[in-house]
Amino acid sequence: QAGLTQPPSVSEGLKQTATLTCTGNSNNVGNQGAAWLQQHQGHPPKLLSYRNNNRPSGISERFSASRSGNTASLTITALQPEDEADYYCSAWDSSLSAWVFGGGTKLTVL
Amino acid sequence: QLQLQESGPGLVKPSETLSLTCTVSGGSISSSSFHWGWIRQPPGKGLDWIASIYYSGSAYYNPSLKSRVTISVDTSKNQFSLKLNSVTAADTAVYYCARQYDFWGQGALVTVSS
């Protein structure tokens, strides 16, 4: 079962902006922030951001992450058809000494 | 470029032990302070963290799986491994190894069935 809470689905129009959320607690998201992963069907996940807004090399600036309290957010601007995917957040939980995942959000680009 | 590759049986019988190995190439498993982990994804479902290990051997486990899981590292072979015992059909999933979370293997489908 998921330790972090994500909305199951989000839909936004082409070239619009989508904001995905990930809610945890002070032991995980509120402590060290979250990583965001994108997964297309049949492929392994791809890291988009870690510890809130550190983007790995090669990740578009259209993807930006932030955190407010115990909630992390991923904002995707200028939505493209290829952004349609499942998005997961994950964080280290210091009380569990374990990584926790959100249940994932399916982003649909209309 | 770091590459990870999962290997192991694709079919395991119920009550037996699932064993997978992740071979890391293009870099040393002991040269960086990352978690090396196993994550699984049941068909049509989300990601589920199983366990992680540092090159030093410090291991961390999903509390819900801890009693059945062992993760280990072999720095001489640049590999880390997963053992999950007493498997049931609920353990059927694609199993990924990863340098959490920037490099991933392609995933290995493991089916638990008699």
PDB file of C-alpha atoms in Angstrom:
ATOM      1  CA  GLN A   1       0.000   0.000   0.000  1.00  0.00           C
ATOM      2  CA  ALA A   2       1.137   3.567  -0.753  1.00  0.00           C
ATOM      3  CA  GLY A   3       2.719   5.613   2.005  1.00  0.00           C
ATOM      4  CA  LEU A   4       2.292   8.936   0.178  1.00  0.00           C
ATOM      5  CA  THR A   5      -0.983  10.246  -1.225  1.00  0.00           C
ATOM      6  CA  GLN A   6      -1.338  11.196  -4.882  1.00  0.00           C
ATOM      7  CA  PRO A   7      -4.527  11.878  -6.861  1.00  0.00           C
ATOM      8  CA  PRO A   8      -5.199   8.887  -9.148  1.00  0.00           C
ATOM      9  CA  SER A   9      -5.657  11.014 -12.244  1.00  0.00           C
ATOM     10  CA  VAL A  10      -5.164  14.514 -13.604  1.00  0.00           C
ATOM     11  CA  SER A  11      -6.224  15.805 -17.019  1.00  0.00           C
ATOM     12  CA  GLU A  12      -5.089  19.023 -18.686  1.00  0.00           C
ATOM     13  CA  GLY A  13      -5.075  20.392 -22.183  1.00  0.00           C
ATOM     14  CA  LEU A  14      -2.246  20.445 -24.675  1.00  0.00           C
ATOM     15  CA  LYS A  15       0.193  23.316 -24.018  1.00  0.00           C
ATOM     16  CA  GLN A  16      -1.452  23.937 -20.639  1.00  0.00           C
ATOM     17  CA  THR A  17       0.075  23.494 -17.182  1.00  0.00           C
ATOM     18  CA  ALA A  18      -0.495  20.507 -14.918  1.00  0.00           C
ATOM     19  CA  THR A  19       0.292  20.383 -11.226  1.00  0.00           C
ATOM     20  CA  LEU A  20       0.558  17.022  -9.499  1.00  0.00           C
ATOM     21  CA  THR A  21       0.609  16.711  -5.736  1.00  0.00           C
ATOM     22  CA  CYS A  22       2.090  14.252  -3.265  1.00  0.00           C
ATOM     23  CA  THR A  23       1.173  14.429   0.408  1.00  0.00           C
ATOM     24  CA  GLY A  24       3.132  12.780   3.177  1.00  0.00           C
ATOM     25  CA  ASN A  25       4.079  13.761   6.697  1.00  0.00           C
ATOM     26  CA  SER A  26       6.888  15.387   8.626  1.00  0.00           C
ATOM     27  CA  ASN A  27       8.895  12.157   8.626  1.00  0.00           C
ATOM     28  CA  ASN A  28       9.106  11.864   4.857  1.00  0.00           C
ATOM     29  CA  VAL A  29       8.092  14.638   2.440  1.00  0.00           C
ATOM     30  CA  GLY A  30       8.252  17.286   5.128  1.00  0.00           C
ATOM     31  CA  ASN A  31      11.726  16.157   6.145  1.00  0.00           C
ATOM     32  CA  GLN A  32      13.827  15.530   3.028  1.00  0.00           C
ATOM     33  CA  GLY A  33      11.456  16.308   0.203  1.00  0.00           C
ATOM     34  CA  ALA A  34      10.398  13.974  -2.558  1.00  0.00           C
ATOM     35  CA  ALA A  35      11.645  12.501  -5.772  1.00  0.00           C
ATOM     36  CA  TRP A  36       9.415  12.497  -8.830  1.00  0.00           C
ATOM     37  CA  LEU A  37       9.410   9.744 -11.416  1.00  0.00           C
ATOM     38  CA  GLN A  38       7.714   9.454 -14.799  1.00  0.00           C
ATOM     39  CA  GLN A  39       6.738   6.089 -16.211  1.00  0.00           C
ATOM     40  CA  HIS A  40       5.439   5.337 -19.657  1.00  0.00           C
ATOM     41  CA  GLN A  41       3.634   2.067 -20.228  1.00  0.00           C
ATOM     42  CA  GLY A  42       6.030  -0.843 -20.544  1.00  0.00           C
ATOM     43  CA  HIS A  43       9.109   1.146 -19.525  1.00  0.00           C
ATOM     44  CA  PRO A  44      11.056   1.587 -16.309  1.00  0.00           C
ATOM     45  CA  PRO A  45      10.504   4.797 -14.352  1.00  0.00           C
ATOM     46  CA  LYS A  46      12.563   7.867 -15.195  1.00  0.00           C
ATOM     47  CA  LEU A  47      13.776  10.311 -12.559  1.00  0.00           C
ATOM     48  CA  LEU A  48      12.484  13.846 -13.118  1.00  0.00           C
ATOM     49  CA  SER A  49      13.444  15.541  -9.880  1.00  0.00           C
ATOM     50  CA  TYR A  50      14.966  14.692  -6.534  1.00  0.00           C
ATOM     51  CA  ARG A  51      14.933  16.424  -3.180  1.00  0.00           C
ATOM     52  CA  ASN A  52      12.324  18.826  -4.403  1.00  0.00           C
ATOM     53  CA  ASN A  53      13.739  20.629  -7.419  1.00  0.00           C
ATOM     54  CA  ASN A  54      17.016  19.101  -8.437  1.00  0.00           C
ATOM     55  CA  ARG A  55      16.675  17.965 -12.034  1.00  0.00           C
ATOM     56  CA  PRO A  56      18.985  15.309 -13.459  1.00  0.00           C
ATOM     57  CA  SER A  57      20.859  16.163 -16.590  1.00  0.00           C
ATOM     58  CA  GLY A  58      18.649  16.006 -19.659  1.00  0.00           C
ATOM     59  CA  ILE A  59      15.338  16.633 -17.930  1.00  0.00           C
ATOM     60  CA  SER A  60      13.378  19.481 -19.482  1.00  0.00           C
ATOM     61  CA  GLU A  61      12.937  22.703 -17.566  1.00  0.00           C
ATOM     62  CA  ARG A  62       9.210  22.244 -18.188  1.00  0.00           C
ATOM     63  CA  PHE A  63       9.312  19.942 -15.174  1.00  0.00           C
ATOM     64  CA  SER A  64       9.715  21.714 -11.860  1.00  0.00           C
ATOM     65  CA  ALA A  65       9.178  20.457  -8.352  1.00  0.00           C
ATOM     66  CA  SER A  66       8.516  22.222  -5.085  1.00  0.00           C
ATOM     67  CA  ARG A  67       7.450  21.522  -1.533  1.00  0.00           C
ATOM     68  CA  SER A  68       5.220  23.236   0.965  1.00  0.00           C
ATOM     69  CA  GLY A  69       5.146  21.618   4.344  1.00  0.00           C
ATOM     70  CA  ASN A  70       4.308  17.954   3.930  1.00  0.00           C
ATOM     71  CA  THR A  71       3.126  18.279   0.333  1.00  0.00           C
ATOM     72  CA  ALA A  72       5.365  18.057  -2.697  1.00  0.00           C
ATOM     73  CA  SER A  73       4.265  19.252  -6.109  1.00  0.00           C
ATOM     74  CA  LEU A  74       5.377  18.639  -9.675  1.00  0.00           C
ATOM     75  CA  THR A  75       4.461  21.284 -12.208  1.00  0.00           C
ATOM     76  CA  ILE A  76       4.631  20.499 -15.895  1.00  0.00           C
ATOM     77  CA  THR A  77       4.311  23.477 -18.216  1.00  0.00           C
ATOM     78  CA  ALA A  78       3.494  23.578 -21.932  1.00  0.00           C
ATOM     79  CA  LEU A  79       2.071  20.069 -21.863  1.00  0.00           C
ATOM     80  CA  GLN A  80       3.035  17.827 -24.753  1.00  0.00           C
ATOM     81  CA  PRO A  81       1.451  14.541 -25.858  1.00  0.00           C
ATOM     82  CA  GLU A  82       4.532  12.660 -24.652  1.00  0.00           C
ATOM     83  CA  ASP A  83       3.934  13.932 -21.118  1.00  0.00           C
ATOM     84  CA  GLU A  84       0.983  11.559 -20.889  1.00  0.00           C
ATOM     85  CA  ALA A  85       2.271   8.984 -18.416  1.00  0.00           C
ATOM     86  CA  ASP A  86       2.097   7.802 -14.842  1.00  0.00           C
ATOM     87  CA  TYR A  87       3.886   9.951 -12.269  1.00  0.00           C
ATOM     88  CA  TYR A  88       5.113   8.712  -8.919  1.00  0.00           C
ATOM     89  CA  CYS A  89       6.571  10.465  -5.918  1.00  0.00           C
ATOM     90  CA  SER A  90       8.859   8.819  -3.400  1.00  0.00           C
ATOM     91  CA  ALA A  91      10.524   9.924  -0.200  1.00  0.00           C
ATOM     92  CA  TRP A  92      12.745   8.551   2.538  1.00  0.00           C
ATOM     93  CA  ASP A  93      10.791   8.072   5.740  1.00  0.00           C
ATOM     94  CA  SER A  94      13.081   8.680   8.688  1.00  0.00           C
ATOM     95  CA  SER A  95      10.732   7.087  11.212  1.00  0.00           C
ATOM     96  CA  LEU A  96      10.389   3.867   9.207  1.00  0.00           C
ATOM     97  CA  SER A  97      13.944   3.896   7.828  1.00  0.00           C
ATOM     98  CA  ALA A  98      12.302   3.021   4.564  1.00  0.00           C
ATOM     99  CA  TRP A  99      11.469   4.510   1.190  1.00  0.00           C
ATOM    100  CA  VAL A 100       7.793   5.141   0.566  1.00  0.00           C
ATOM    101  CA  PHE A 101       5.985   5.670  -2.720  1.00  0.00           C
ATOM    102  CA  GLY A 102       2.806   7.403  -3.692  1.00  0.00           C
ATOM    103  CA  GLY A 103       0.166   5.398  -5.508  1.00  0.00           C
ATOM    104  CA  GLY A 104       0.845   7.278  -8.729  1.00  0.00           C
ATOM    105  CA  THR A 105      -1.043   9.817 -10.820  1.00  0.00           C
ATOM    106  CA  LYS A 106      -2.076   9.112 -14.383  1.00  0.00           C
ATOM    107  CA  LEU A 107      -1.690  12.311 -16.386  1.00  0.00           C
ATOM    108  CA  THR A 108      -3.877  12.648 -19.455  1.00  0.00           C
ATOM    109  CA  VAL A 109      -3.079  15.365 -21.994  1.00  0.00           C
ATOM    110  CA  LEU A 110      -6.293  16.363 -23.724  1.00  0.00           C
TER     111      LEU A 110
ATOM    112  CA  GLN B   1      26.897   5.546 -18.601  1.00  0.00           C
ATOM    113  CA  LEU B   2      25.776   3.402 -15.701  1.00  0.00           C
ATOM    114  CA  GLN B   3      23.718   0.355 -16.689  1.00  0.00           C
ATOM    115  CA  LEU B   4      21.823  -2.091 -14.521  1.00  0.00           C
ATOM    116  CA  GLN B   5      20.545  -5.505 -15.546  1.00  0.00           C
ATOM    117  CA  GLU B   6      18.284  -7.816 -13.601  1.00  0.00           C
ATOM    118  CA  SER B   7      18.694 -11.571 -13.924  1.00  0.00           C
ATOM    119  CA  GLY B   8      16.963 -14.574 -12.428  1.00  0.00           C
ATOM    120  CA  PRO B   9      14.137 -17.065 -13.002  1.00  0.00           C
ATOM    121  CA  GLY B  10      10.984 -15.732 -14.566  1.00  0.00           C
ATOM    122  CA  LEU B  11       8.810 -18.380 -12.931  1.00  0.00           C
ATOM    123  CA  VAL B  12       8.799 -19.332  -9.271  1.00  0.00           C
ATOM    124  CA  LYS B  13       6.538 -21.838  -7.549  1.00  0.00           C
ATOM    125  CA  PRO B  14       4.384 -20.798  -4.592  1.00  0.00           C
ATOM    126  CA  SER B  15       6.112 -21.128  -1.203  1.00  0.00           C
ATOM    127  CA  GLU B  16       9.551 -21.117  -2.852  1.00  0.00           C
ATOM    128  CA  THR B  17      12.217 -18.401  -2.880  1.00  0.00           C
ATOM    129  CA  LEU B  18      12.494 -15.715  -5.539  1.00  0.00           C
ATOM    130  CA  SER B  19      16.118 -14.822  -6.251  1.00  0.00           C
ATOM    131  CA  LEU B  20      17.237 -11.958  -8.451  1.00  0.00           C
ATOM    132  CA  THR B  21      20.605 -10.387  -9.143  1.00  0.00           C
ATOM    133  CA  CYS B  22      21.351  -6.922 -10.467  1.00  0.00           C
ATOM    134  CA  THR B  23      24.602  -6.507 -12.350  1.00  0.00           C
ATOM    135  CA  VAL B  24      25.944  -2.974 -12.529  1.00  0.00           C
ATOM    136  CA  SER B  25      28.207  -1.902 -15.389  1.00  0.00           C
ATOM    137  CA  GLY B  26      29.747   1.388 -16.382  1.00  0.00           C
ATOM    138  CA  GLY B  27      30.567   2.325 -12.824  1.00  0.00           C
ATOM    139  CA  SER B  28      31.426   0.864  -9.453  1.00  0.00           C
ATOM    140  CA  ILE B  29      28.739  -0.051  -6.991  1.00  0.00           C
ATOM    141  CA  SER B  30      31.068   0.969  -4.179  1.00  0.00           C
ATOM    142  CA  SER B  31      32.171   4.337  -5.507  1.00  0.00           C
ATOM    143  CA  SER B  32      29.090   6.360  -4.742  1.00  0.00           C
ATOM    144  CA  SER B  33      26.934   7.053  -1.735  1.00  0.00           C
ATOM    145  CA  PHE B  34      23.637   5.949  -3.205  1.00  0.00           C
ATOM    146  CA  HIS B  35      21.021   3.482  -2.208  1.00  0.00           C
ATOM    147  CA  TRP B  36      20.956   0.475  -4.532  1.00  0.00           C
ATOM    148  CA  GLY B  37      17.444  -0.828  -4.430  1.00  0.00           C
ATOM    149  CA  TRP B  38      14.789  -3.235  -5.575  1.00  0.00           C
ATOM    150  CA  ILE B  39      11.383  -1.922  -6.545  1.00  0.00           C
ATOM    151  CA  ARG B  40       8.533  -4.002  -7.920  1.00  0.00           C
ATOM    152  CA  GLN B  41       5.372  -3.316  -9.859  1.00  0.00           C
ATOM    153  CA  PRO B  42       2.502  -5.804  -9.933  1.00  0.00           C
ATOM    154  CA  PRO B  43       0.660  -5.936 -13.262  1.00  0.00           C
ATOM    155  CA  GLY B  44      -1.430  -2.807 -13.700  1.00  0.00           C
ATOM    156  CA  LYS B  45      -0.434  -1.392 -10.319  1.00  0.00           C
ATOM    157  CA  GLY B  46       1.966   1.143  -8.849  1.00  0.00           C
ATOM    158  CA  LEU B  47       5.549   1.003  -7.673  1.00  0.00           C
ATOM    159  CA  ASP B  48       6.354  -0.799  -4.454  1.00  0.00           C
ATOM    160  CA  TRP B  49       9.749  -0.354  -2.764  1.00  0.00           C
ATOM    161  CA  ILE B  50      11.159  -3.634  -1.487  1.00  0.00           C
ATOM    162  CA  ALA B  51      14.628  -3.004  -0.083  1.00  0.00           C
ATOM    163  CA  SER B  52      17.795  -0.950  -0.479  1.00  0.00           C
ATOM    164  CA  ILE B  53      21.417  -1.378   0.411  1.00  0.00           C
ATOM    165  CA  TYR B  54      24.489   0.793   0.632  1.00  0.00           C
ATOM    166  CA  TYR B  55      27.784  -0.521  -0.779  1.00  0.00           C
ATOM    167  CA  SER B  56      28.906  -0.770   2.841  1.00  0.00           C
ATOM    168  CA  GLY B  57      26.205  -3.368   3.430  1.00  0.00           C
ATOM    169  CA  SER B  58      23.746  -1.299   5.448  1.00  0.00           C
ATOM    170  CA  ALA B  59      20.327  -2.592   4.411  1.00  0.00           C
ATOM    171  CA  TYR B  60      16.828  -1.196   4.659  1.00  0.00           C
ATOM    172  CA  TYR B  61      13.584  -3.076   4.141  1.00  0.00           C
ATOM    173  CA  ASN B  62       9.930  -2.395   3.439  1.00  0.00           C
ATOM    174  CA  PRO B  63       8.338  -3.112   6.831  1.00  0.00           C
ATOM    175  CA  SER B  64       5.559  -5.117   5.184  1.00  0.00           C
ATOM    176  CA  LEU B  65       8.063  -7.438   3.480  1.00  0.00           C
ATOM    177  CA  LYS B  66      10.912  -7.416   5.972  1.00  0.00           C
ATOM    178  CA  SER B  67      10.275 -10.879   7.366  1.00  0.00           C
ATOM    179  CA  ARG B  68      10.631 -12.446   3.892  1.00  0.00           C
ATOM    180  CA  VAL B  69      13.322 -10.337   2.212  1.00  0.00           C
ATOM    181  CA  THR B  70      17.096 -10.312   2.159  1.00  0.00           C
ATOM    182  CA  ILE B  71      19.170  -7.878   0.133  1.00  0.00           C
ATOM    183  CA  SER B  72      22.913  -8.282  -0.251  1.00  0.00           C
ATOM    184  CA  VAL B  73      25.789  -6.731  -2.160  1.00  0.00           C
ATOM    185  CA  ASP B  74      28.875  -8.264  -3.746  1.00  0.00           C
ATOM    186  CA  THR B  75      31.257  -5.433  -4.530  1.00  0.00           C
ATOM    187  CA  SER B  76      33.782  -7.811  -6.118  1.00  0.00           C
ATOM    188  CA  LYS B  77      31.227  -8.700  -8.781  1.00  0.00           C
ATOM    189  CA  ASN B  78      29.590  -5.253  -8.859  1.00  0.00           C
ATOM    190  CA  GLN B  79      26.262  -6.873  -8.114  1.00  0.00           C
ATOM    191  CA  PHE B  80      23.510  -6.727  -5.564  1.00  0.00           C
ATOM    192  CA  SER B  81      20.867  -9.356  -4.998  1.00  0.00           C
ATOM    193  CA  LEU B  82      17.375  -9.926  -3.688  1.00  0.00           C
ATOM    194  CA  LYS B  83      15.872 -12.974  -2.063  1.00  0.00           C
ATOM    195  CA  LEU B  84      12.156 -13.109  -1.276  1.00  0.00           C
ATOM    196  CA  ASN B  85      10.992 -16.281   0.377  1.00  0.00           C
ATOM    197  CA  SER B  86       7.603 -17.966   0.809  1.00  0.00           C
ATOM    198  CA  VAL B  87       6.271 -16.328  -2.340  1.00  0.00           C
ATOM    199  CA  THR B  88       2.606 -16.305  -3.329  1.00  0.00           C
ATOM    200  CA  ALA B  89       0.744 -15.152  -6.418  1.00  0.00           C
ATOM    201  CA  ALA B  90       0.656 -11.669  -4.873  1.00  0.00           C
ATOM    202  CA  ASP B  91       4.421 -11.453  -5.443  1.00  0.00           C
ATOM    203  CA  THR B  92       3.965 -11.667  -9.212  1.00  0.00           C
ATOM    204  CA  ALA B  93       5.398  -8.432 -10.562  1.00  0.00           C
ATOM    205  CA  VAL B  94       8.010  -6.738 -12.675  1.00  0.00           C
ATOM    206  CA  TYR B  95      11.046  -6.408 -10.447  1.00  0.00           C
ATOM    207  CA  TYR B  96      13.329  -3.448 -11.053  1.00  0.00           C
ATOM    208  CA  CYS B  97      16.773  -2.808  -9.661  1.00  0.00           C
ATOM    209  CA  ALA B  98      17.867   0.804  -9.441  1.00  0.00           C
ATOM    210  CA  ARG B  99      20.457   3.200  -8.199  1.00  0.00           C
ATOM    211  CA  GLN B 100      17.792   5.111  -6.470  1.00  0.00           C
ATOM    212  CA  TYR B 101      16.431   6.652  -8.455  1.00  0.00           C
ATOM    213  CA  ASP B 102      18.513   7.949 -11.352  1.00  0.00           C
ATOM    214  CA  PHE B 103      19.447   4.676 -13.059  1.00  0.00           C
ATOM    215  CA  TRP B 104      17.129   1.707 -13.534  1.00  0.00           C
ATOM    216  CA  GLY B 105      17.277  -1.737 -15.018  1.00  0.00           C
ATOM    217  CA  GLN B 106      14.763  -2.687 -17.677  1.00  0.00           C
ATOM    218  CA  GLY B 107      12.848  -4.838 -15.231  1.00  0.00           C
ATOM    219  CA  ALA B 108      12.327  -8.582 -14.902  1.00  0.00           C
ATOM    220  CA  LEU B 109       8.879 -10.128 -14.876  1.00  0.00           C
ATOM    221  CA  VAL B 110       8.607 -12.784 -12.204  1.00  0.00           C
ATOM    222  CA  THR B 111       5.488 -14.920 -12.138  1.00  0.00           C
ATOM    223  CA  VAL B 112       4.595 -17.005  -9.132  1.00  0.00           C
ATOM    224  CA  SER B 113       2.658 -20.038 -10.282  1.00  0.00           C
ATOM    225  CA  SER B 114       2.703 -23.785  -9.939  1.00  0.00           C
TER     226      SER B 114
END
